[in-house]
mmCIF file with all atom_site columns, C-alpha atoms in Angstrom:
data_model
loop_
_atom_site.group_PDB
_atom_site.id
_atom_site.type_symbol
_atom_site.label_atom_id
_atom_site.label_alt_id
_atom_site.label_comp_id
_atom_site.label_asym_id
_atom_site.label_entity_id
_atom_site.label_seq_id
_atom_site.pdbx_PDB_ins_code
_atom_site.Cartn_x
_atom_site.Cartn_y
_atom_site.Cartn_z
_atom_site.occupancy
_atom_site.B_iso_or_equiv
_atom_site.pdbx_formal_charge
_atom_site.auth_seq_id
_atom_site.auth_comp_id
_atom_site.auth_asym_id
_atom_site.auth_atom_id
_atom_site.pdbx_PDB_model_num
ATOM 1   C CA . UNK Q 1 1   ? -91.587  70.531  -12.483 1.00 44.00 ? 220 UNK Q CA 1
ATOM 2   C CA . UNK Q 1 2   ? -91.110  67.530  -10.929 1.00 46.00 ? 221 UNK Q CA 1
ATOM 3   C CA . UNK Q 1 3   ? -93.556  66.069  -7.542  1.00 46.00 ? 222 UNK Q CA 1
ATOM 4   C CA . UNK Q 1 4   ? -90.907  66.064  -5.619  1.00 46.00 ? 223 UNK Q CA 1
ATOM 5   C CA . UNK Q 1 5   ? -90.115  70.204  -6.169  1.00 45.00 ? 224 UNK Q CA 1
ATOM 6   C CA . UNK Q 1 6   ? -93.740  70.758  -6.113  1.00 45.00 ? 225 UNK Q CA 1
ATOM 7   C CA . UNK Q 1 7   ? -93.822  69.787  -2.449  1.00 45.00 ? 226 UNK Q CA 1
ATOM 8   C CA . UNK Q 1 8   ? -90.739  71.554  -1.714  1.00 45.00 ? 227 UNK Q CA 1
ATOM 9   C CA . UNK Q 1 9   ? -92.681  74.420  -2.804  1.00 41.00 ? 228 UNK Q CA 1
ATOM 10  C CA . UNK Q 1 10  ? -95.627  74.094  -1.054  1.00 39.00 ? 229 UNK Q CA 1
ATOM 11  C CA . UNK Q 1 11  ? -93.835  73.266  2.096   1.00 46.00 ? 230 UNK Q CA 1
ATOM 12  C CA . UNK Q 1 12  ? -91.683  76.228  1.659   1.00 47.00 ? 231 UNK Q CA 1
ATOM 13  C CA . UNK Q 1 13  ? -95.071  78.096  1.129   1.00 50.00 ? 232 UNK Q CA 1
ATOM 14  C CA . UNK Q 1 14  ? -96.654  76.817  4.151   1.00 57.00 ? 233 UNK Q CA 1
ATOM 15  C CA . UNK Q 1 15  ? -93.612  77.509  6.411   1.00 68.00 ? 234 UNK Q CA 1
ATOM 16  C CA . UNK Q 1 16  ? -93.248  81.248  4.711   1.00 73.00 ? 235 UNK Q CA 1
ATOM 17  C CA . UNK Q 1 17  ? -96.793  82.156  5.874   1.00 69.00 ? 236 UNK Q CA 1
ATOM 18  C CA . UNK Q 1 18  ? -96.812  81.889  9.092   1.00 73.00 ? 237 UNK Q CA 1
ATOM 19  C CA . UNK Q 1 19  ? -93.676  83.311  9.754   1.00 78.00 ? 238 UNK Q CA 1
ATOM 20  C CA . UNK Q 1 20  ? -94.896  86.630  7.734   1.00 82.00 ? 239 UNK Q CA 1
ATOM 21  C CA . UNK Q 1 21  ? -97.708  86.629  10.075  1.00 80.00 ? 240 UNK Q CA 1
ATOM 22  C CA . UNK Q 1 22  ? -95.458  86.385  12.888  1.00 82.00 ? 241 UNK Q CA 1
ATOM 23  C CA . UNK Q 1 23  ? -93.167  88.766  11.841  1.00 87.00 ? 242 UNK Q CA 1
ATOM 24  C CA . UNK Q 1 24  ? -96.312  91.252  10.800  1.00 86.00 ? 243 UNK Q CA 1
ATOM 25  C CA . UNK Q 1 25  ? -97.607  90.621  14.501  1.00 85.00 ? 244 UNK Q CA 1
ATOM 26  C CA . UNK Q 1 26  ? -94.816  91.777  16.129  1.00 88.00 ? 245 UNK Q CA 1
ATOM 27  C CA . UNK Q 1 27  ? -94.210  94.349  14.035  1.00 92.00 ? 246 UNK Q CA 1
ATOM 28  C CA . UNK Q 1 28  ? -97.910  95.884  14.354  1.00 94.00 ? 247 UNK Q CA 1
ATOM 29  C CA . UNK Q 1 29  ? -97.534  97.542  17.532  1.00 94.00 ? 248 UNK Q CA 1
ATOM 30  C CA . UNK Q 1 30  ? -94.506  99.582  16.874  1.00 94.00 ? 249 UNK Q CA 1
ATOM 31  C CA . UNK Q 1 31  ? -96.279  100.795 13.206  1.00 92.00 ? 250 UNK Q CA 1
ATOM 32  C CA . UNK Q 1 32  ? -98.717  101.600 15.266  1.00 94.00 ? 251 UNK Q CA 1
ATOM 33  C CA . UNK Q 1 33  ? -96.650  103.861 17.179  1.00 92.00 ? 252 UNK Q CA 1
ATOM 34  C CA . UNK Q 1 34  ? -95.132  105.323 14.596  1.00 92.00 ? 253 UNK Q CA 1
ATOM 35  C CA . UNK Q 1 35  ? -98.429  105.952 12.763  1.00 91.00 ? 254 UNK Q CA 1
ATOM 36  C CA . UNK Q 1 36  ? -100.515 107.613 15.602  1.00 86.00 ? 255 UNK Q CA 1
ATOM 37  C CA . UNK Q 1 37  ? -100.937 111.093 14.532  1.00 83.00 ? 256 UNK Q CA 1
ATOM 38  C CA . UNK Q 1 38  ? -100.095 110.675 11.266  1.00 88.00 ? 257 UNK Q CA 1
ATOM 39  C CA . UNK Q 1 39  ? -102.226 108.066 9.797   1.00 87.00 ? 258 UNK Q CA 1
ATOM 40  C CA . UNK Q 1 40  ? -106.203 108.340 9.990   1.00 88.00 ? 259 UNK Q CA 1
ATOM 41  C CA . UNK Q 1 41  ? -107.471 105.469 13.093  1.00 88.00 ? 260 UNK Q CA 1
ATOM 42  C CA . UNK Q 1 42  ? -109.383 104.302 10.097  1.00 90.00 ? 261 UNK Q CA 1
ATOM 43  C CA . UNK Q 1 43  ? -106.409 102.713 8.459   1.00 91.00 ? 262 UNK Q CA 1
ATOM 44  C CA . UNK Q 1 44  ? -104.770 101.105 11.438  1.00 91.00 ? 263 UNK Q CA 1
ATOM 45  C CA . UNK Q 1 45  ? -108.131 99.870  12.266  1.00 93.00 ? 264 UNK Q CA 1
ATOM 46  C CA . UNK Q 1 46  ? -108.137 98.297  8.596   1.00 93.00 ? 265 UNK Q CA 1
ATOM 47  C CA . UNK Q 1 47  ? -104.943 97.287  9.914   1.00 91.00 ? 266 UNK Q CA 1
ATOM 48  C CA . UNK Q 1 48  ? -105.313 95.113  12.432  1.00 92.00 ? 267 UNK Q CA 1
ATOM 49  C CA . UNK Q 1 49  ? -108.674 93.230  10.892  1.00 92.00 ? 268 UNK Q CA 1
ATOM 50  C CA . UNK Q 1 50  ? -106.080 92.564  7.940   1.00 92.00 ? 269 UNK Q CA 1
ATOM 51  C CA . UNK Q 1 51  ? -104.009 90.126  10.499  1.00 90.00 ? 270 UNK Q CA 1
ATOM 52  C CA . UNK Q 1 52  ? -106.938 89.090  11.906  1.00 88.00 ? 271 UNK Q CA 1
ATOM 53  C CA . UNK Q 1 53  ? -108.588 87.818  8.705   1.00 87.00 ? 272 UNK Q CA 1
ATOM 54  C CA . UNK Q 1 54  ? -104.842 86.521  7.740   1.00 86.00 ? 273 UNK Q CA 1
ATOM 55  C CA . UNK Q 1 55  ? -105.031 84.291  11.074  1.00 81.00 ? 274 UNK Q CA 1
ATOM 56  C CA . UNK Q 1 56  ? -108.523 83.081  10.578  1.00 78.00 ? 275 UNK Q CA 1
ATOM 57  C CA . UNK Q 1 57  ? -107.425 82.165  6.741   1.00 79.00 ? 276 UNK Q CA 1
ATOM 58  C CA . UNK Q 1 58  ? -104.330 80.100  8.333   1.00 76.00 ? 277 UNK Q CA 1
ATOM 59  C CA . UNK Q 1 59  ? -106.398 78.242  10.323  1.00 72.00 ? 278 UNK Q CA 1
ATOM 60  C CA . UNK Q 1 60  ? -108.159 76.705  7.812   1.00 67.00 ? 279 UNK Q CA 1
ATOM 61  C CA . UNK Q 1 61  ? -105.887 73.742  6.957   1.00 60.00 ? 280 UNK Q CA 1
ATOM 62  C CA . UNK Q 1 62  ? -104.891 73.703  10.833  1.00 66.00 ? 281 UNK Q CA 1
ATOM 63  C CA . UNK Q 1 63  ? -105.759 70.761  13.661  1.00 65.00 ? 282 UNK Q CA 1
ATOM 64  C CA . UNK Q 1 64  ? -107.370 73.812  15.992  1.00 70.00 ? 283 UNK Q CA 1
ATOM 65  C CA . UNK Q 1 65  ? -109.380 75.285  13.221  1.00 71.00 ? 284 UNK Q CA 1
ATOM 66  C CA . UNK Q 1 66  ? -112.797 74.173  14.667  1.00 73.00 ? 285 UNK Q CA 1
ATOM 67  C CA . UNK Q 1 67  ? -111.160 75.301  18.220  1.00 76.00 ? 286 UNK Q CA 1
ATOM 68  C CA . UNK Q 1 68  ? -110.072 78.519  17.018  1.00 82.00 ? 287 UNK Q CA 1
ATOM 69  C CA . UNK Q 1 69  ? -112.656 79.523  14.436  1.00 83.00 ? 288 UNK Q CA 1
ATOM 70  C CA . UNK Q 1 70  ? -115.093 81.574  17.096  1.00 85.00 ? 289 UNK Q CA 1
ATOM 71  C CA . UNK Q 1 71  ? -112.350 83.333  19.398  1.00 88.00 ? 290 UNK Q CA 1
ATOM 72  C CA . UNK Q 1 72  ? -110.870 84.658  16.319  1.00 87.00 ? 291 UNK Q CA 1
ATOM 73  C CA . UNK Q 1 73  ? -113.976 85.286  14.683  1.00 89.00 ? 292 UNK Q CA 1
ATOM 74  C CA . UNK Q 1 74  ? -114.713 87.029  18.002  1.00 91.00 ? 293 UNK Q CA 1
ATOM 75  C CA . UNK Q 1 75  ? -111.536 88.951  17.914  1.00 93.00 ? 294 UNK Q CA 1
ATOM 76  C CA . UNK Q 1 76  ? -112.337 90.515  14.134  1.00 91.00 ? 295 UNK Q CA 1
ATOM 77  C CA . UNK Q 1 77  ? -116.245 91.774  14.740  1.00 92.00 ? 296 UNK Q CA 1
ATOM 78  C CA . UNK Q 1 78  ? -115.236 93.265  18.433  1.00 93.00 ? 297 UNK Q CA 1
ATOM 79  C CA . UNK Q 1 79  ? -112.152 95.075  16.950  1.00 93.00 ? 298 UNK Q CA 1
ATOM 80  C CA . UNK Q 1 80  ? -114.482 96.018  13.701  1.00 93.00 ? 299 UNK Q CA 1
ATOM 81  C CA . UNK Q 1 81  ? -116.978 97.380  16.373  1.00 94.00 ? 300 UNK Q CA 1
ATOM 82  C CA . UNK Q 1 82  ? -114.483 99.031  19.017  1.00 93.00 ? 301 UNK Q CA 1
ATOM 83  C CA . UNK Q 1 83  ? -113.410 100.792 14.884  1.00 92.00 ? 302 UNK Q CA 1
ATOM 84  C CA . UNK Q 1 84  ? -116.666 102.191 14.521  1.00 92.00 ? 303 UNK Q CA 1
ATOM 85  C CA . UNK Q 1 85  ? -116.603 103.880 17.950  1.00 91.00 ? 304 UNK Q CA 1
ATOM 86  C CA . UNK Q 1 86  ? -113.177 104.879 18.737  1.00 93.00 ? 305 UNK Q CA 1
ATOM 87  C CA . UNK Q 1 87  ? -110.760 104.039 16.265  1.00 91.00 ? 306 UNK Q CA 1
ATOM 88  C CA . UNK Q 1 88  ? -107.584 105.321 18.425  1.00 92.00 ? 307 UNK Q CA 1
ATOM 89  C CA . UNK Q 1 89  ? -108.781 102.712 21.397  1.00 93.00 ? 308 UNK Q CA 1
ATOM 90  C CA . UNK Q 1 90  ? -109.893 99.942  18.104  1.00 93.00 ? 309 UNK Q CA 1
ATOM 91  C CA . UNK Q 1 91  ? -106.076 99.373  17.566  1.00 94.00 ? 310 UNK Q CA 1
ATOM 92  C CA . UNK Q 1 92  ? -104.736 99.353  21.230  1.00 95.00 ? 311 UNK Q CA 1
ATOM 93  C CA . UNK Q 1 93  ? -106.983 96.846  22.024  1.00 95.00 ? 312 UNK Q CA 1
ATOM 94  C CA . UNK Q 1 94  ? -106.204 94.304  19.181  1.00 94.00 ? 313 UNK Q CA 1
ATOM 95  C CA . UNK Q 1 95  ? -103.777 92.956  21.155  1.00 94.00 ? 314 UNK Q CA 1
ATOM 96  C CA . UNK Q 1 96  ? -106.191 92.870  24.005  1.00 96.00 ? 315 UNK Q CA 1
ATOM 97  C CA . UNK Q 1 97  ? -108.946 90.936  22.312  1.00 95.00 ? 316 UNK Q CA 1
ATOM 98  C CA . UNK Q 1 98  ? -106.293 88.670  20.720  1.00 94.00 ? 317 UNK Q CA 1
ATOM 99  C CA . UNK Q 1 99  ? -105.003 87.581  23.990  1.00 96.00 ? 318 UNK Q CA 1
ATOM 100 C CA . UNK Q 1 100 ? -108.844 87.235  25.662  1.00 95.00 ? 319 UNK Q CA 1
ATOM 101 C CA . UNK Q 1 101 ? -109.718 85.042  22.096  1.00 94.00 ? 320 UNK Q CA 1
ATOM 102 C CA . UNK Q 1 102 ? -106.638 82.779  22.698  1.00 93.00 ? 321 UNK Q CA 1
ATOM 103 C CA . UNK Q 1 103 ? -107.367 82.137  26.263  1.00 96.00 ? 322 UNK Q CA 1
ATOM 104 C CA . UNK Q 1 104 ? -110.724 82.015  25.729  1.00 94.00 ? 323 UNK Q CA 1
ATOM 105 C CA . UNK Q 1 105 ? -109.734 78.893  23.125  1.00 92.00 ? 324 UNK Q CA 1
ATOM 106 C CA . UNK Q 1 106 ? -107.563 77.705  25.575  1.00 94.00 ? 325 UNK Q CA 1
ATOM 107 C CA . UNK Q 1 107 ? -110.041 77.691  28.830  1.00 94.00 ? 326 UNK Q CA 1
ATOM 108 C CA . UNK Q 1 108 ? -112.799 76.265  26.871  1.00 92.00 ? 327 UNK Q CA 1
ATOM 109 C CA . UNK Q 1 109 ? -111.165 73.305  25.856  1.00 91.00 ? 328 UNK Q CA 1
ATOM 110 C CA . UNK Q 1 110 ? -110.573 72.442  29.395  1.00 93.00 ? 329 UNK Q CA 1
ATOM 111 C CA . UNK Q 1 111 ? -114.163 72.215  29.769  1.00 92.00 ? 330 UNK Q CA 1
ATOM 112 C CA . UNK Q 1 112 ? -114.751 70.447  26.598  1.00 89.00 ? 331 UNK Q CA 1
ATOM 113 C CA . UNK Q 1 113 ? -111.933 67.806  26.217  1.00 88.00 ? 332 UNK Q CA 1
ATOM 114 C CA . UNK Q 1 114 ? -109.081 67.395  24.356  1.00 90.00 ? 333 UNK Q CA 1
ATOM 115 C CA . UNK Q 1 115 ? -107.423 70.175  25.575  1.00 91.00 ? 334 UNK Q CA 1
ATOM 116 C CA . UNK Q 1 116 ? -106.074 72.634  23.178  1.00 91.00 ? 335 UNK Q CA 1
ATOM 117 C CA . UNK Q 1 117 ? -102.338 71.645  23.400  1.00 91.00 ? 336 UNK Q CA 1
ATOM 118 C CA . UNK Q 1 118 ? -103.303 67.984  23.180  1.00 89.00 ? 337 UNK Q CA 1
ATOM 119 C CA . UNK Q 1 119 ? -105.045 69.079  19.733  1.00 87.00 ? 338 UNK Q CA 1
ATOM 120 C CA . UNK Q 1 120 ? -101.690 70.902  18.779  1.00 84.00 ? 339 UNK Q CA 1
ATOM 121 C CA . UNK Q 1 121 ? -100.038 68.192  19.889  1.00 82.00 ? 340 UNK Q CA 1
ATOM 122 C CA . UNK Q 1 122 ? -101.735 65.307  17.813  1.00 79.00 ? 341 UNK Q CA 1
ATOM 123 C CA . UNK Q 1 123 ? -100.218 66.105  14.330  1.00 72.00 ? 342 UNK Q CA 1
ATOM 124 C CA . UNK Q 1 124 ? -96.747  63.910  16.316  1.00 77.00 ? 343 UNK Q CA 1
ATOM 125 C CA . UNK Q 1 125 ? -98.429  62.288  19.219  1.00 79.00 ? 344 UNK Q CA 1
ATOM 126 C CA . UNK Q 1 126 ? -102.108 61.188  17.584  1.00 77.00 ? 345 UNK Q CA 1
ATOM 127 C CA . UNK Q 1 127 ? -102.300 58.973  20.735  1.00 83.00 ? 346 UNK Q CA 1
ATOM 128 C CA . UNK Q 1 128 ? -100.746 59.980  24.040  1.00 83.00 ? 347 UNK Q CA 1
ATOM 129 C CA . UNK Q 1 129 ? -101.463 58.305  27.360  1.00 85.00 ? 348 UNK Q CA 1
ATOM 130 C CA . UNK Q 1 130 ? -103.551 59.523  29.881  1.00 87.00 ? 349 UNK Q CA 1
ATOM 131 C CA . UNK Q 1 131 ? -100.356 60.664  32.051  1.00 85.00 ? 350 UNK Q CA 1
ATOM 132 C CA . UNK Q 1 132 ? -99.683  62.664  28.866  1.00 86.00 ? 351 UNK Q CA 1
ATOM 133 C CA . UNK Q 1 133 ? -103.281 64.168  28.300  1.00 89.00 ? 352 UNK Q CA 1
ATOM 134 C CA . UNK Q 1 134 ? -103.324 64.911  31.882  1.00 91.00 ? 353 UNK Q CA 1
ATOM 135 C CA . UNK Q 1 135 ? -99.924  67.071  31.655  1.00 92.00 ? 354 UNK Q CA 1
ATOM 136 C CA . UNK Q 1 136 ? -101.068 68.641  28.365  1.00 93.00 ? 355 UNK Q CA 1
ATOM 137 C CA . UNK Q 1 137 ? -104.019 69.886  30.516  1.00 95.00 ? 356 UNK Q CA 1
ATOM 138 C CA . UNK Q 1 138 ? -102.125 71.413  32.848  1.00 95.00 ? 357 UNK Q CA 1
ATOM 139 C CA . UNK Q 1 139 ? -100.071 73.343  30.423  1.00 95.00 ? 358 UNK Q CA 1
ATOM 140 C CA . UNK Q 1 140 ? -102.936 74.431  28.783  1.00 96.00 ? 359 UNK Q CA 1
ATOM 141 C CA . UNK Q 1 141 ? -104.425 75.926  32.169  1.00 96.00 ? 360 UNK Q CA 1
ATOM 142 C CA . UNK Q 1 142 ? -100.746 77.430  32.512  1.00 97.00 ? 361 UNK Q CA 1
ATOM 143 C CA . UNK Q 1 143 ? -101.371 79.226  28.438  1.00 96.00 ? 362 UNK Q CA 1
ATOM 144 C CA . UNK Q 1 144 ? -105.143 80.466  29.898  1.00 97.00 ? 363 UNK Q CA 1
ATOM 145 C CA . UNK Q 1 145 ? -103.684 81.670  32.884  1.00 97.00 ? 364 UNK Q CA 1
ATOM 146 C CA . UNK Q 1 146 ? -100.743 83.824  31.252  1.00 97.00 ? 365 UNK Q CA 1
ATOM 147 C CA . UNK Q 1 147 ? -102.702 85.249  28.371  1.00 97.00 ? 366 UNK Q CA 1
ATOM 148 C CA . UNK Q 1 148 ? -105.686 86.576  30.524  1.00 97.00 ? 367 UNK Q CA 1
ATOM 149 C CA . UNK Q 1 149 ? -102.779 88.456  32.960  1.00 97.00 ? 368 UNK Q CA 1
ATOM 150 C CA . UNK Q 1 150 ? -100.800 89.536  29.519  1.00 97.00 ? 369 UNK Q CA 1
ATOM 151 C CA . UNK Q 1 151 ? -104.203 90.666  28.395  1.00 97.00 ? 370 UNK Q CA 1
ATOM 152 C CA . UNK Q 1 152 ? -105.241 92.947  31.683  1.00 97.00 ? 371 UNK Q CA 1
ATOM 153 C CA . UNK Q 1 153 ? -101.401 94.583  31.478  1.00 97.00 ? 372 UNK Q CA 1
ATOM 154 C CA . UNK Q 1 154 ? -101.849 95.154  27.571  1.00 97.00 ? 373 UNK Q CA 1
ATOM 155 C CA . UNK Q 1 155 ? -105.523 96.508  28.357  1.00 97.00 ? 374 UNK Q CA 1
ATOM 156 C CA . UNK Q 1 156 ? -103.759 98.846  31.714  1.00 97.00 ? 375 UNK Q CA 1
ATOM 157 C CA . UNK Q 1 157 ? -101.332 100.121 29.141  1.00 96.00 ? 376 UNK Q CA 1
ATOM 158 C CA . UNK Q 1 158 ? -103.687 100.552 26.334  1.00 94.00 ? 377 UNK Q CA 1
ATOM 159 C CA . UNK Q 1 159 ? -106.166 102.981 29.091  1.00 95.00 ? 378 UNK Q CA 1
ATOM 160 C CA . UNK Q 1 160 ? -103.509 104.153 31.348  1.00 94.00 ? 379 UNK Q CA 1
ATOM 161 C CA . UNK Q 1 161 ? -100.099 104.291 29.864  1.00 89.00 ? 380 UNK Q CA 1
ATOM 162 C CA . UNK Q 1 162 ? -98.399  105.834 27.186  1.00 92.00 ? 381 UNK Q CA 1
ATOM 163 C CA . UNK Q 1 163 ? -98.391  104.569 23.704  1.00 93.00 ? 382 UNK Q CA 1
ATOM 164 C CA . UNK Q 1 164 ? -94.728  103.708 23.496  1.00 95.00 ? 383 UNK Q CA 1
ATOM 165 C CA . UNK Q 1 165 ? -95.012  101.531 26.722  1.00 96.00 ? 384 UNK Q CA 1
ATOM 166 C CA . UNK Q 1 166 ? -97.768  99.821  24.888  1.00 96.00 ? 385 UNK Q CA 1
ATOM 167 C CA . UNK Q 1 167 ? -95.600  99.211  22.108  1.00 96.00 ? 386 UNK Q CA 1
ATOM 168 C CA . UNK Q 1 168 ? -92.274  98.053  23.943  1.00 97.00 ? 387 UNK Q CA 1
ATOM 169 C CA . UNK Q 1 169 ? -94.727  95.301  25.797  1.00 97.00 ? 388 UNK Q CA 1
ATOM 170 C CA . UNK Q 1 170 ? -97.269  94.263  23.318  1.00 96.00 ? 389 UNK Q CA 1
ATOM 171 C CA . UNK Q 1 171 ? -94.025  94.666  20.707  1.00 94.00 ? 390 UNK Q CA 1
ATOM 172 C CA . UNK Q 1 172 ? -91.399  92.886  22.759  1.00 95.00 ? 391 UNK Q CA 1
ATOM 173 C CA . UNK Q 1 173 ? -91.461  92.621  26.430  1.00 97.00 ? 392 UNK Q CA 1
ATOM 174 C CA . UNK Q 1 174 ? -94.931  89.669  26.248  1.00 96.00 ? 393 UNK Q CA 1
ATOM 175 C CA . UNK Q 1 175 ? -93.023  88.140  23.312  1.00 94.00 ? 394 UNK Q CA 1
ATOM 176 C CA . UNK Q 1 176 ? -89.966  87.619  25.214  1.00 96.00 ? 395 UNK Q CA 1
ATOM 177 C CA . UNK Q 1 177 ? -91.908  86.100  28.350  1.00 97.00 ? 396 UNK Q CA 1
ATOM 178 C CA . UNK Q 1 178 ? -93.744  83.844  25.962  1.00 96.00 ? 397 UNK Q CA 1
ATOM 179 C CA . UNK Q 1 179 ? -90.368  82.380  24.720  1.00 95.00 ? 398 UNK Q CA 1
ATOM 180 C CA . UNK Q 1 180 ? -89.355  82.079  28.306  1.00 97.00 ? 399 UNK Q CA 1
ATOM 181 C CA . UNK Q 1 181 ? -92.766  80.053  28.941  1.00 96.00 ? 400 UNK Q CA 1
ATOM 182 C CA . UNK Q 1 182 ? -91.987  77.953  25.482  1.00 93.00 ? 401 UNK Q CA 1
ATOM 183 C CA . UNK Q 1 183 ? -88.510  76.955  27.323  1.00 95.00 ? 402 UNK Q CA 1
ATOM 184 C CA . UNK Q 1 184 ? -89.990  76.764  30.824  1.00 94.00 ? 403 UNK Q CA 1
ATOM 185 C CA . UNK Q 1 185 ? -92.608  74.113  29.667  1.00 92.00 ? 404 UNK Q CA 1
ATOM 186 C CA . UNK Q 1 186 ? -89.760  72.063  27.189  1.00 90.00 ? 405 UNK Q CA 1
ATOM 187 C CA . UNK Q 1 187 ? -87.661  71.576  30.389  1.00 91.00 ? 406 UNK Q CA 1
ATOM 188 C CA . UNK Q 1 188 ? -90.576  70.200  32.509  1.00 90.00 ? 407 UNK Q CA 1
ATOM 189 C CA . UNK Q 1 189 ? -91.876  68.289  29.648  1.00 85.00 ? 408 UNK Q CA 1
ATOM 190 C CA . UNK Q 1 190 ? -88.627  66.558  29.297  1.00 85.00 ? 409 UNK Q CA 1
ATOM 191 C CA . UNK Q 1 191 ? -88.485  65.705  33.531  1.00 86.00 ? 410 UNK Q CA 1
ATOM 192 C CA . UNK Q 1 192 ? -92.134  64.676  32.959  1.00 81.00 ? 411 UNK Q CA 1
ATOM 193 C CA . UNK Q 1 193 ? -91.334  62.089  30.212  1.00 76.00 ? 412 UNK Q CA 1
ATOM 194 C CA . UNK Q 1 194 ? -88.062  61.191  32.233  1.00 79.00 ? 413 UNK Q CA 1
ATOM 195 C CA . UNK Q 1 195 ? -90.254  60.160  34.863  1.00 75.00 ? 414 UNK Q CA 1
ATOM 196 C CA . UNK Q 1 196 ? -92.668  58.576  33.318  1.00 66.00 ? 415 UNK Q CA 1
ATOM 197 C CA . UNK Q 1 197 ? -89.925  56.300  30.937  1.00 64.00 ? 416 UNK Q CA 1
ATOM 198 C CA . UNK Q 1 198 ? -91.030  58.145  27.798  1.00 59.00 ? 417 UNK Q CA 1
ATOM 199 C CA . UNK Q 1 199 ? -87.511  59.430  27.123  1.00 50.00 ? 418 UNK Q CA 1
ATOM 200 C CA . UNK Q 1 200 ? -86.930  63.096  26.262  1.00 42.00 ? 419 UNK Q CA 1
#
């Protein structure tokens, strides 16, 4: 095999991951659903440290590794230790923790420069101007900000409400107003660079 179709295939590998993971991420709260009752806790617990440890393996060979190495590290023992006392309440609340480890990420490298977006963003823009790092701040204040609130309604519905409302929002309902956020910030990012003669 040729160079050329080796990195074909090891792009096409490194695109197929995360896209499982995706994919298995969404699909976790609905399986979840489905499985209460009928599956032991024990086994959705295993569950949801699988994706964890499948996230903290992706990372590896990612910018935000270092960034993202204790929040998700984080996420895996307190969802291993939440298992070991109430394994019904251990897989409600992965999506919980996840959202508290991400924002966690996300406020902490506000406080500890470059922001977390700017470190996304380096793999195109290694060097952006301080009118750039400055806006890249503010959107990652705006990512805090949204997973702490999707957090407390995932952790309302995980205590309060009923399983399949859990699902429907952890499932669908906070993907769909993270898309909306994606295009939200792409529009302003594009004024932003408008204004500031960077093109769009």
């Amino acid at each position: 095999m040729s160079s050329s179709s080796n990195k074909k295939a090891m792009n096409g590998k490194s695109i197929l991951a995360p896209v499982l993971l995706a994919c298995a991420g969404v699909a976790y709260p609905f399986l979840v659903y489905a499985a209460m009752g009928r599956v032991s806790t024990g086994a959705l617990v295993l569950l949801a440290l699988a994706l964890v440890g499948a996230r903290f393996a992706m990372l590896r060979n990612l910018a935000v590794a270092r960034t993202l190495a204790v929040p998700v590290s984080a996420v895996f023992v307190g969802t291993a230790a939440l298992g070991l006392v109430d394994g019904a309440m251990a897989t409600l609340a992965y999506p919980v923790l996840m959202n508290f480890g991400f924002a966690a990420a996300f406020g902490w490298s506000l406080l500890r420069p470059p922001s977390l977006v700017q470190v996304l963003a380096s793999v195109t823009e290694p060097d952006p101007s301080p009118a750039a790092q400055a806006y890249m701040r503010k959107v990652s204040a705006v990512w805090c900000l949204f997973l702490v609130v999707n957090a407390l309604v995932t952790l309302a519905l995980a205590l309060w409400g009923e399983v399949v409302f859990w699902a429907l929002y952890t499932g669908f309902v906070s993907y769909v107003l993270m898309g909306l956020l994606f295009a939200g910030e792409w529009l302003v990012r594009r004024r932003v660079r408008r204004a500031h003669g960077e093109g769009a």
